[in-house]
Coordinates of C-alpha atoms and ligand atoms in Angstrom, one line a residue:
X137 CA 70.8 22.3 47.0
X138 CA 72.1 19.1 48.2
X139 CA 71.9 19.7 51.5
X140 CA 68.9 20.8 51.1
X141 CA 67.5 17.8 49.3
X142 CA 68.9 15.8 52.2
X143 CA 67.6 17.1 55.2
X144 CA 63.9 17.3 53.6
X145 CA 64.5 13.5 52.6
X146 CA 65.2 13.3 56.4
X147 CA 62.3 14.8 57.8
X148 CA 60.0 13.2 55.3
X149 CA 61.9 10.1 56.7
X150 CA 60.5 11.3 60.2
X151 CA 57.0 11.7 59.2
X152 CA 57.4 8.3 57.3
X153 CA 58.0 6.6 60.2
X154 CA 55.2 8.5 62.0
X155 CA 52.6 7.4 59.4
X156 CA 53.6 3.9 58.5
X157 CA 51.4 1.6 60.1
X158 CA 48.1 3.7 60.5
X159 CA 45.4 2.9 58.0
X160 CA 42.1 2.9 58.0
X161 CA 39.2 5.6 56.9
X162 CA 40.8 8.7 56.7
X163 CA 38.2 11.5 58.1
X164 CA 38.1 14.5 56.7
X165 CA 39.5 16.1 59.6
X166 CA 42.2 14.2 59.5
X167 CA 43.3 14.3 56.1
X168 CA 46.5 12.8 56.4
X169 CA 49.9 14.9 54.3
X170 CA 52.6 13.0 56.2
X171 CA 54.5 10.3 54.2
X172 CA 53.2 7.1 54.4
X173 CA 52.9 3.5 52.7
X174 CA 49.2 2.3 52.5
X175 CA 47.9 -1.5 51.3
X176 CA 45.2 -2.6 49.7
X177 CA 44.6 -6.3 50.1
X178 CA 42.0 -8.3 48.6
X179 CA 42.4 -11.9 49.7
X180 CA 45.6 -13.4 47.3
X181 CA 46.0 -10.2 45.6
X182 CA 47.5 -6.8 47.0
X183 CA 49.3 -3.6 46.4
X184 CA 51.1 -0.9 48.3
X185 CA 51.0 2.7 47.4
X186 CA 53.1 5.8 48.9
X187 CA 51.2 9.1 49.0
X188 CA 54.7 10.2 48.2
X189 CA 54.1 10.8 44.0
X190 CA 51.1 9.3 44.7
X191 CA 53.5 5.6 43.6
X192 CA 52.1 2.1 42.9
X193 CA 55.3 0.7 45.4
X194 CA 53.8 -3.4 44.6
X195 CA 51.5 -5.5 43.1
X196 CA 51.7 -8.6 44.4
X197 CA 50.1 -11.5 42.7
X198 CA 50.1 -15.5 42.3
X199 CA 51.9 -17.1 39.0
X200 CA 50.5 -20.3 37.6
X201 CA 52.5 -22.6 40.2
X202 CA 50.9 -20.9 43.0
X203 CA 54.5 -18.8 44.0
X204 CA 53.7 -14.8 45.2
X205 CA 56.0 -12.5 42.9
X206 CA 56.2 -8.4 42.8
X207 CA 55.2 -7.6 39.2
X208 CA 56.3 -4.3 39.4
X209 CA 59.6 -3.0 39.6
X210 CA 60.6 -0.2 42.8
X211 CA 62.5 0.1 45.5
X212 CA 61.6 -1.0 49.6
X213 CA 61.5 2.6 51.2
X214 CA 59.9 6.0 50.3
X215 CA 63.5 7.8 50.9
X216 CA 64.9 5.5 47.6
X217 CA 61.7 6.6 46.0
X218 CA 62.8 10.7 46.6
X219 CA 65.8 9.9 45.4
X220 CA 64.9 7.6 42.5
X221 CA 64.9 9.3 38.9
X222 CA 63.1 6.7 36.9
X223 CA 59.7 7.3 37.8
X224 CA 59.2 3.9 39.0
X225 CA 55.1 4.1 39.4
X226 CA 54.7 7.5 40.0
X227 CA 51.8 9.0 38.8
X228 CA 53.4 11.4 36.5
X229 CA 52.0 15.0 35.6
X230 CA 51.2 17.8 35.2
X231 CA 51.8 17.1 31.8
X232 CA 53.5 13.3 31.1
X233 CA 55.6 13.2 28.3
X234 CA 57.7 15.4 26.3
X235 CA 57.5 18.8 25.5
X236 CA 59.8 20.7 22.7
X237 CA 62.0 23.0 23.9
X238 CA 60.3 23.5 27.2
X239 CA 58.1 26.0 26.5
X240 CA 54.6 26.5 24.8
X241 CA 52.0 29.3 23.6
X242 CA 48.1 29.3 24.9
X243 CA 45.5 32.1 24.2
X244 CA 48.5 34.0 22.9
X245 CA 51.1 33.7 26.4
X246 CA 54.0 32.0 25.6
X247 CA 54.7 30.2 28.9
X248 CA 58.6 28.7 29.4
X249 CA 59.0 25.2 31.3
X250 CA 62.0 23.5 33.3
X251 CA 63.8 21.8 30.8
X252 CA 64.5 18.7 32.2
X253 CA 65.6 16.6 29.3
X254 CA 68.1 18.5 27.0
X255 CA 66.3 21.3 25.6
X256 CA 62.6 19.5 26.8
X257 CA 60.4 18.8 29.5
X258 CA 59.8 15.3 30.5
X259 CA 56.9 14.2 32.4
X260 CA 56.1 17.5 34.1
X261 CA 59.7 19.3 34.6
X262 CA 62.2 18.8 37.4
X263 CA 60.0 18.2 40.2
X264 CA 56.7 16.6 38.8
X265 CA 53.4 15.2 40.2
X266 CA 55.7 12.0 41.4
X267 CA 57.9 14.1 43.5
X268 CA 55.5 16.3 45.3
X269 CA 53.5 14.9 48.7
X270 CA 50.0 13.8 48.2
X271 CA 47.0 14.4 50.9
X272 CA 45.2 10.8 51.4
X273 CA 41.9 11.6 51.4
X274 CA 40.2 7.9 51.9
X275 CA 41.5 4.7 52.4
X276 CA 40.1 1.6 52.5
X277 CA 42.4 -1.8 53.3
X278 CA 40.5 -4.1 52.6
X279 CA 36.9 -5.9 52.2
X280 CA 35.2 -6.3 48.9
X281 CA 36.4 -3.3 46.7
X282 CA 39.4 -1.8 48.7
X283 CA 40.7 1.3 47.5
X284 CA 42.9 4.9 48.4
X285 CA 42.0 8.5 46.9
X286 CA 45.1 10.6 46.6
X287 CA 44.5 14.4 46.4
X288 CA 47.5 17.1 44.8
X289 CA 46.4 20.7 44.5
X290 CA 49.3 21.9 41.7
X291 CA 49.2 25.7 42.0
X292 CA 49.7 28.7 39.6
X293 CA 53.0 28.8 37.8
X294 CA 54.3 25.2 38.7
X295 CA 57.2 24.4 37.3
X296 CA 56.0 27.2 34.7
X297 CA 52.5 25.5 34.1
X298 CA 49.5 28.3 34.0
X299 CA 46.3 28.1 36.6
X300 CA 45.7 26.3 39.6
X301 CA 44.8 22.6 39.2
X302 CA 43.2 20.4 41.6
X303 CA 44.1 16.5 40.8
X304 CA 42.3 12.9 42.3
X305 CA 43.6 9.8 42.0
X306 CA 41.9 6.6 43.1
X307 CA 43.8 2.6 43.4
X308 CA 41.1 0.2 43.9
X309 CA 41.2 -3.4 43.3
X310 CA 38.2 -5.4 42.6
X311 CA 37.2 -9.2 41.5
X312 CA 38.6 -10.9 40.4
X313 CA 42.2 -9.5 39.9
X314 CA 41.1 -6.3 38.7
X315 CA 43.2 -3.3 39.4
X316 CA 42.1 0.2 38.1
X317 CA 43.6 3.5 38.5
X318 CA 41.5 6.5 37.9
X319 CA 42.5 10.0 37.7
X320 CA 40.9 13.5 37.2
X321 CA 42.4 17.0 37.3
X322 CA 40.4 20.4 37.6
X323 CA 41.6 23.0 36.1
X324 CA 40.7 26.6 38.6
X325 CA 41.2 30.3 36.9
X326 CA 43.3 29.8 34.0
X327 CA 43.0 27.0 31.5
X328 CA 46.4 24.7 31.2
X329 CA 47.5 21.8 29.4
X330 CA 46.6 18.6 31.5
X331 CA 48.5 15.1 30.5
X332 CA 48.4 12.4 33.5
X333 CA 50.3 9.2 33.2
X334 CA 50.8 6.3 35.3
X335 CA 54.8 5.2 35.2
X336 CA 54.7 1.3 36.1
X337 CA 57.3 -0.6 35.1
X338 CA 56.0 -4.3 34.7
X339 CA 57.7 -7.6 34.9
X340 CA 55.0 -10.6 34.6
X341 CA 57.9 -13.0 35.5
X342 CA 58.3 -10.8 38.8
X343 CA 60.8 -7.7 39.9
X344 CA 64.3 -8.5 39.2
X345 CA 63.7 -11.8 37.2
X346 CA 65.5 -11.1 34.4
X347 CA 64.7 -8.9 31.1
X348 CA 60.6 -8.9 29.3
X349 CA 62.1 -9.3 26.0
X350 CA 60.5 -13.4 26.0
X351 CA 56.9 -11.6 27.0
X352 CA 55.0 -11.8 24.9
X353 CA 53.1 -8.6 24.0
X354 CA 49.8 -7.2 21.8
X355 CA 49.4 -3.8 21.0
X356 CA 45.9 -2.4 19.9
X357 CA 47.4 0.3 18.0
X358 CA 47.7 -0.4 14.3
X359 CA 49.3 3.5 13.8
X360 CA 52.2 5.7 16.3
X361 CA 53.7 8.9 16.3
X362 CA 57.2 8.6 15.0
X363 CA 59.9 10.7 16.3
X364 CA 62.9 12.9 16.1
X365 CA 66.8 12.3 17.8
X366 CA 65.4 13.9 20.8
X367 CA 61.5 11.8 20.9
X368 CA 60.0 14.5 19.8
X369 CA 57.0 13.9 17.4
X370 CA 57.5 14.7 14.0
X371 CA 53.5 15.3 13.4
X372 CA 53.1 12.6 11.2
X373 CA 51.3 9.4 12.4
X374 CA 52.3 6.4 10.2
X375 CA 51.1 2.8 10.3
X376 CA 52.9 0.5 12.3
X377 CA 52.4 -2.2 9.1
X378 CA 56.3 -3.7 8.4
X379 CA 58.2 -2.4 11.1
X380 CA 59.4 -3.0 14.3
X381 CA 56.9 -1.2 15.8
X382 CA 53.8 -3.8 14.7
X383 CA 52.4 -5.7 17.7
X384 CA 48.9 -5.9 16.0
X385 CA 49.3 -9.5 16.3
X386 CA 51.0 -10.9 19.8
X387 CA 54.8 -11.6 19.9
X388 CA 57.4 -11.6 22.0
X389 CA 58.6 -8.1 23.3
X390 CA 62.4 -8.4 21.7
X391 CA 61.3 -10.5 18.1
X392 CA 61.4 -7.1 16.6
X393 CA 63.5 -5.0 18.7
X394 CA 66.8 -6.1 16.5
X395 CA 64.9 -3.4 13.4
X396 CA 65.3 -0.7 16.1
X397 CA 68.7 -1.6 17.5
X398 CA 69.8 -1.7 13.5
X399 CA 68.6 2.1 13.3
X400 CA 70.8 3.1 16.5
X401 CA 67.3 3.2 18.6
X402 CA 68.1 1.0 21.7
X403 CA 64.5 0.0 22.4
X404 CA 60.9 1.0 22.5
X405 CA 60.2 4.4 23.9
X406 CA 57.3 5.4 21.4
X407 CA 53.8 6.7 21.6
X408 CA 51.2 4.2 19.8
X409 CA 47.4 5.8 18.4
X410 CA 45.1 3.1 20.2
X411 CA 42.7 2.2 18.0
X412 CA 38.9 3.4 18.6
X413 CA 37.4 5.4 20.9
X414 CA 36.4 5.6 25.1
X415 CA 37.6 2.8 27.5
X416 CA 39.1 -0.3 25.4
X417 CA 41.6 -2.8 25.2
X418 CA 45.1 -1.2 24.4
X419 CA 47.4 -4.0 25.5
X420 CA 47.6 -7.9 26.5
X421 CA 51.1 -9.4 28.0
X422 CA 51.7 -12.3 28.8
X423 CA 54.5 -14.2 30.3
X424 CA 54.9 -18.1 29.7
X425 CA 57.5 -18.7 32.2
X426 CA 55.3 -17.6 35.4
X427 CA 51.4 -18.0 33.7
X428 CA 51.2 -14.3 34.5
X429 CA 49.0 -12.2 32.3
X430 CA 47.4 -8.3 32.2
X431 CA 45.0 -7.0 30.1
X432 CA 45.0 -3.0 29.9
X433 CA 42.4 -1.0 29.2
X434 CA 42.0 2.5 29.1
X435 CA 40.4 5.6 27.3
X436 CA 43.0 7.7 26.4
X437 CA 44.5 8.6 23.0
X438 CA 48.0 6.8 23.1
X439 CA 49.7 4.8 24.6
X440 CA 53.7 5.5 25.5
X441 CA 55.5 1.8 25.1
X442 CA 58.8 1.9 27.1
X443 CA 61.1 -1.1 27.2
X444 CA 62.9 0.8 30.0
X445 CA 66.0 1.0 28.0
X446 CA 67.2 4.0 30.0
X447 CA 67.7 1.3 33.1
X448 CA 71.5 -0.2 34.5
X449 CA 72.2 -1.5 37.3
X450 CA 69.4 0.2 39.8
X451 CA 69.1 -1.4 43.0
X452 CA 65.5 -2.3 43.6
X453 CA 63.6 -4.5 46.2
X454 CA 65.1 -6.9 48.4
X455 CA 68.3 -5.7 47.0
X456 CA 67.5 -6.9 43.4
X457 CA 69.4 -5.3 40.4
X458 CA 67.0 -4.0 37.7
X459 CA 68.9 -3.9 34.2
X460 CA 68.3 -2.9 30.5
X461 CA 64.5 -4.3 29.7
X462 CA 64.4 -5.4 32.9
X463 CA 60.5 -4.1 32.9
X464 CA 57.8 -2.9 30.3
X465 CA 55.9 0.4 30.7
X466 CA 52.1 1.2 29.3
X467 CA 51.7 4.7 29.7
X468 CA 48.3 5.6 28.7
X469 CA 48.1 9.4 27.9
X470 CA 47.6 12.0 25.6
X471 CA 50.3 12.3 22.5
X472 CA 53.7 13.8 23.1
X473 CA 53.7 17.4 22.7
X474 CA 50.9 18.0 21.9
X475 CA 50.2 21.4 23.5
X476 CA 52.6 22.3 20.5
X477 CA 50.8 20.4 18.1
X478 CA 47.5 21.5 16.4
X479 CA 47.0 17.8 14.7
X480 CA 46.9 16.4 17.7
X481 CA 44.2 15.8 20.0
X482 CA 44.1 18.4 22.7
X483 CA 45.6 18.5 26.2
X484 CA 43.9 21.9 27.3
X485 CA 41.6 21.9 29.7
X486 CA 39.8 25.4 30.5
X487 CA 38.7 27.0 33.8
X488 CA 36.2 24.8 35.7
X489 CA 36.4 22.0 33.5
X490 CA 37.3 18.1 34.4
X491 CA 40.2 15.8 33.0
X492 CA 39.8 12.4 33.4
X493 CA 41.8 9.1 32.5
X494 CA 41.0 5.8 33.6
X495 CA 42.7 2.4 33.2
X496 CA 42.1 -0.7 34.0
X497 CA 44.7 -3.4 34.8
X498 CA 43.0 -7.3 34.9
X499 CA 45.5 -9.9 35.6
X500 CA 45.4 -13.9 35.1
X501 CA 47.8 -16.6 36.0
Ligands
NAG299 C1 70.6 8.2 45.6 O1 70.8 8.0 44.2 C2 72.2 8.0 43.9 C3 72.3 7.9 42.4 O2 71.5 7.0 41.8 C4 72.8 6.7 44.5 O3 74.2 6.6 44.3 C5 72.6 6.8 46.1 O4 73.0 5.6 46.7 C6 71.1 7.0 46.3 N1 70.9 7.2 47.8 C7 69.9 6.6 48.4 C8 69.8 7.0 49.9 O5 69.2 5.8 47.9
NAG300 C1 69.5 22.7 22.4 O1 69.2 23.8 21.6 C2 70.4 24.5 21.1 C3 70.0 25.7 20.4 O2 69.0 25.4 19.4 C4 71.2 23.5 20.3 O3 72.4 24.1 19.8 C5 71.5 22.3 21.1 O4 72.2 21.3 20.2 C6 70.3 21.6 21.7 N1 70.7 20.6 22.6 C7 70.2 19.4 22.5 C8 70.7 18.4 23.5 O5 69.3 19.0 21.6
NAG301 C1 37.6 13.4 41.1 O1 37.9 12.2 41.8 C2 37.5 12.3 43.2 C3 37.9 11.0 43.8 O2 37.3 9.9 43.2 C4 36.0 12.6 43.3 O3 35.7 12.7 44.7 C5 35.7 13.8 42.6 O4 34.3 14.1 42.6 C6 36.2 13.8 41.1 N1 36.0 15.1 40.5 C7 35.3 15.2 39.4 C8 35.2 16.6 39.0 O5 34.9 14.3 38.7

């Protein structure tokens, strides 16, 4: 198993090498499946992307002083990214999230899943949508709107998931610091639950700069799904009104973090209900140490806010150690589990029919 791991990190490292550098229009002819790293750049503001996971690699912006920073955290090469287990932005599928006891019942099929994370499935099983090898479709560097389409066709019985699914997924950046990610998933023959996620983890003050806990943060959610020891919902959705979990208002990141710690919960990792309906706000950060802020917006459900407690000591970028809340994630998806949870809104999406998810990322500084 190892050895095999290694020698396909090796040969991906091959056809890395083979790809980096060559942009441009991709032809259909030419569809490119070799591992690359693709730019968008859009006069001070750009971002890298790996068709390996179909990753967000950097976003690299101004801060109010007029410095360049990273605000996302990663690593330099793909290889670290194969290797890497904490979905630094991966786009994460086919379902995001967790799912009880790795399993799940549709039309009457019980259908069994790798479990992953003790007895559950997280964010798709052992080899998710941010380990597989993407097809670029287009890419476009630069100009006024540049963008890439990424293409995954997830087949029949994937990691236990039913049906065939084709998936898109299209980085563009547009004025003035606008950065939306948009994704769709088809399902072919046999409907299948469908959850997409995108797994940045954001630092305003830049990669490696310390812990977000001084960012200041506003959540549009004024309910979330409370959980078991193992995150799984309970069902219930309670109001976020007098505990830690209220960021109605905007505060800073750790002001309320010290209610979790006092329950033995060492940070957020918790599905919000975003208020209203279609494409809307769902979160503002801002940092005052850079003048760096983002706005999110997207149209999903929930929102998964992760103070990436799970992180110690990974080397990143430029060498950089990334730490506990060293970052902030903003996963906008569906609700945990939900394929096992009538209350919920649902995840399945039938033969011939579309999923899609947008969100939209607008930064200031
Ligand atoms: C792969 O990950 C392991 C565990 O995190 C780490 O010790 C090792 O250095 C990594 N190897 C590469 C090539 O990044
Ligand atoms: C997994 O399930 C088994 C059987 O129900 C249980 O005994 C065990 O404690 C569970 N493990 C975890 C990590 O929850
Ligand atoms: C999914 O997205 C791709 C890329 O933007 C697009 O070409 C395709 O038409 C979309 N599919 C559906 C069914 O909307």
């Amino acid at each position: 198993m190892k050895m095999a791991r290694a020698l396909l990190v090796a040969l991906l490292l091959v056809s890395c090498f083979v790809a980096l550098g060559l942009s441009g229009r991709a032809d259909a002819a030419a569809e490119r499946k070799t591992v690359g790293v693709y730019e968008l750049n859009k006069g001070d503001f750009s971002i890298k992307v790996t068709n390996w996971g179909a990753t967000l690699m950097s976003v690299i912006l101004l801060d109010s002083r007029g410095n360049f920073g990273d605000v996302i955290l990663g690593y330099d090469t793909v290889a670290e990214y194969m290797n890497g287990t904490a979905y630094f932005g991966g786009l994460i599928g086919r379902v995001a999230n967790r799912i009880a006891n790795a399993r799940f019942t549709l039309d009457g099929k019980t259908y069994r899943l790798v479990p992953n994370d003790g007895n559950n499935t997280l964010h798709g099983g052992h080899r998710g949508f941010d380990k597989v090898v993407w097809t670029v479709k287009e890419h476009v560097a630069g100009g006024s709107s540049p963008f890439i389409t990424l293409y995954y066709h997830s087949f029949d019985g994937e990691q236990g998931f039913p049906g065939d699914v084709d998936v898109h997924v299209t980085y563009q950046l547009s004025s003035p610091h606008v950065l939306s990610v948009r994704m769709n998933a088809t399902a072919r023959g046999k409907a299948t639950p469908v959850n997409l996620a995108h797994h940045a983890y954001w630092n305003l003050g830049g990669d490696g700069s310390g812990n977000v806990l001084g960012e200041e943060v506003r959540l549009f959610a004024s309910r979330y799904t409370p959980v078991d020891a193992s995150l799984i919902p309970t069902g219930r959705m309670a109001s976020v009104a007098g505990t830690p979990y209220d960021f109605r208002t905007p505060a800073a990141v750790g002001s309320r973090i010290g209610g979790l710690l006092s329950r033995g919960v060492n940070g957020y990792d918790i599905n919000y209900v975003v208020d209203g309906r279609g494409l809307r706000p769902v979160a503002v950060v801002r940092d005052g140490a850079s003048g760096r802020a983002m706005e999110l917006w997207a149209d999903q459900p929930g929102v998964q806010f992760y103070t990436a407690n799970g992180l110690s000591g990974v080397r990143g970028k430029g060498g950089k150690v990334y730490g506990h809340y060293g970052a902030l994630c903003l996963e906008t998806q569906g609700f945990p589990d939900a394929v096992n949870r009538p209350s919920f809104p649902s995840q399945i999406v039938r033969p011939g029919k579309v999923y899609k998810h947008d969100m939209v990322f607008k930064f200031s500084f």
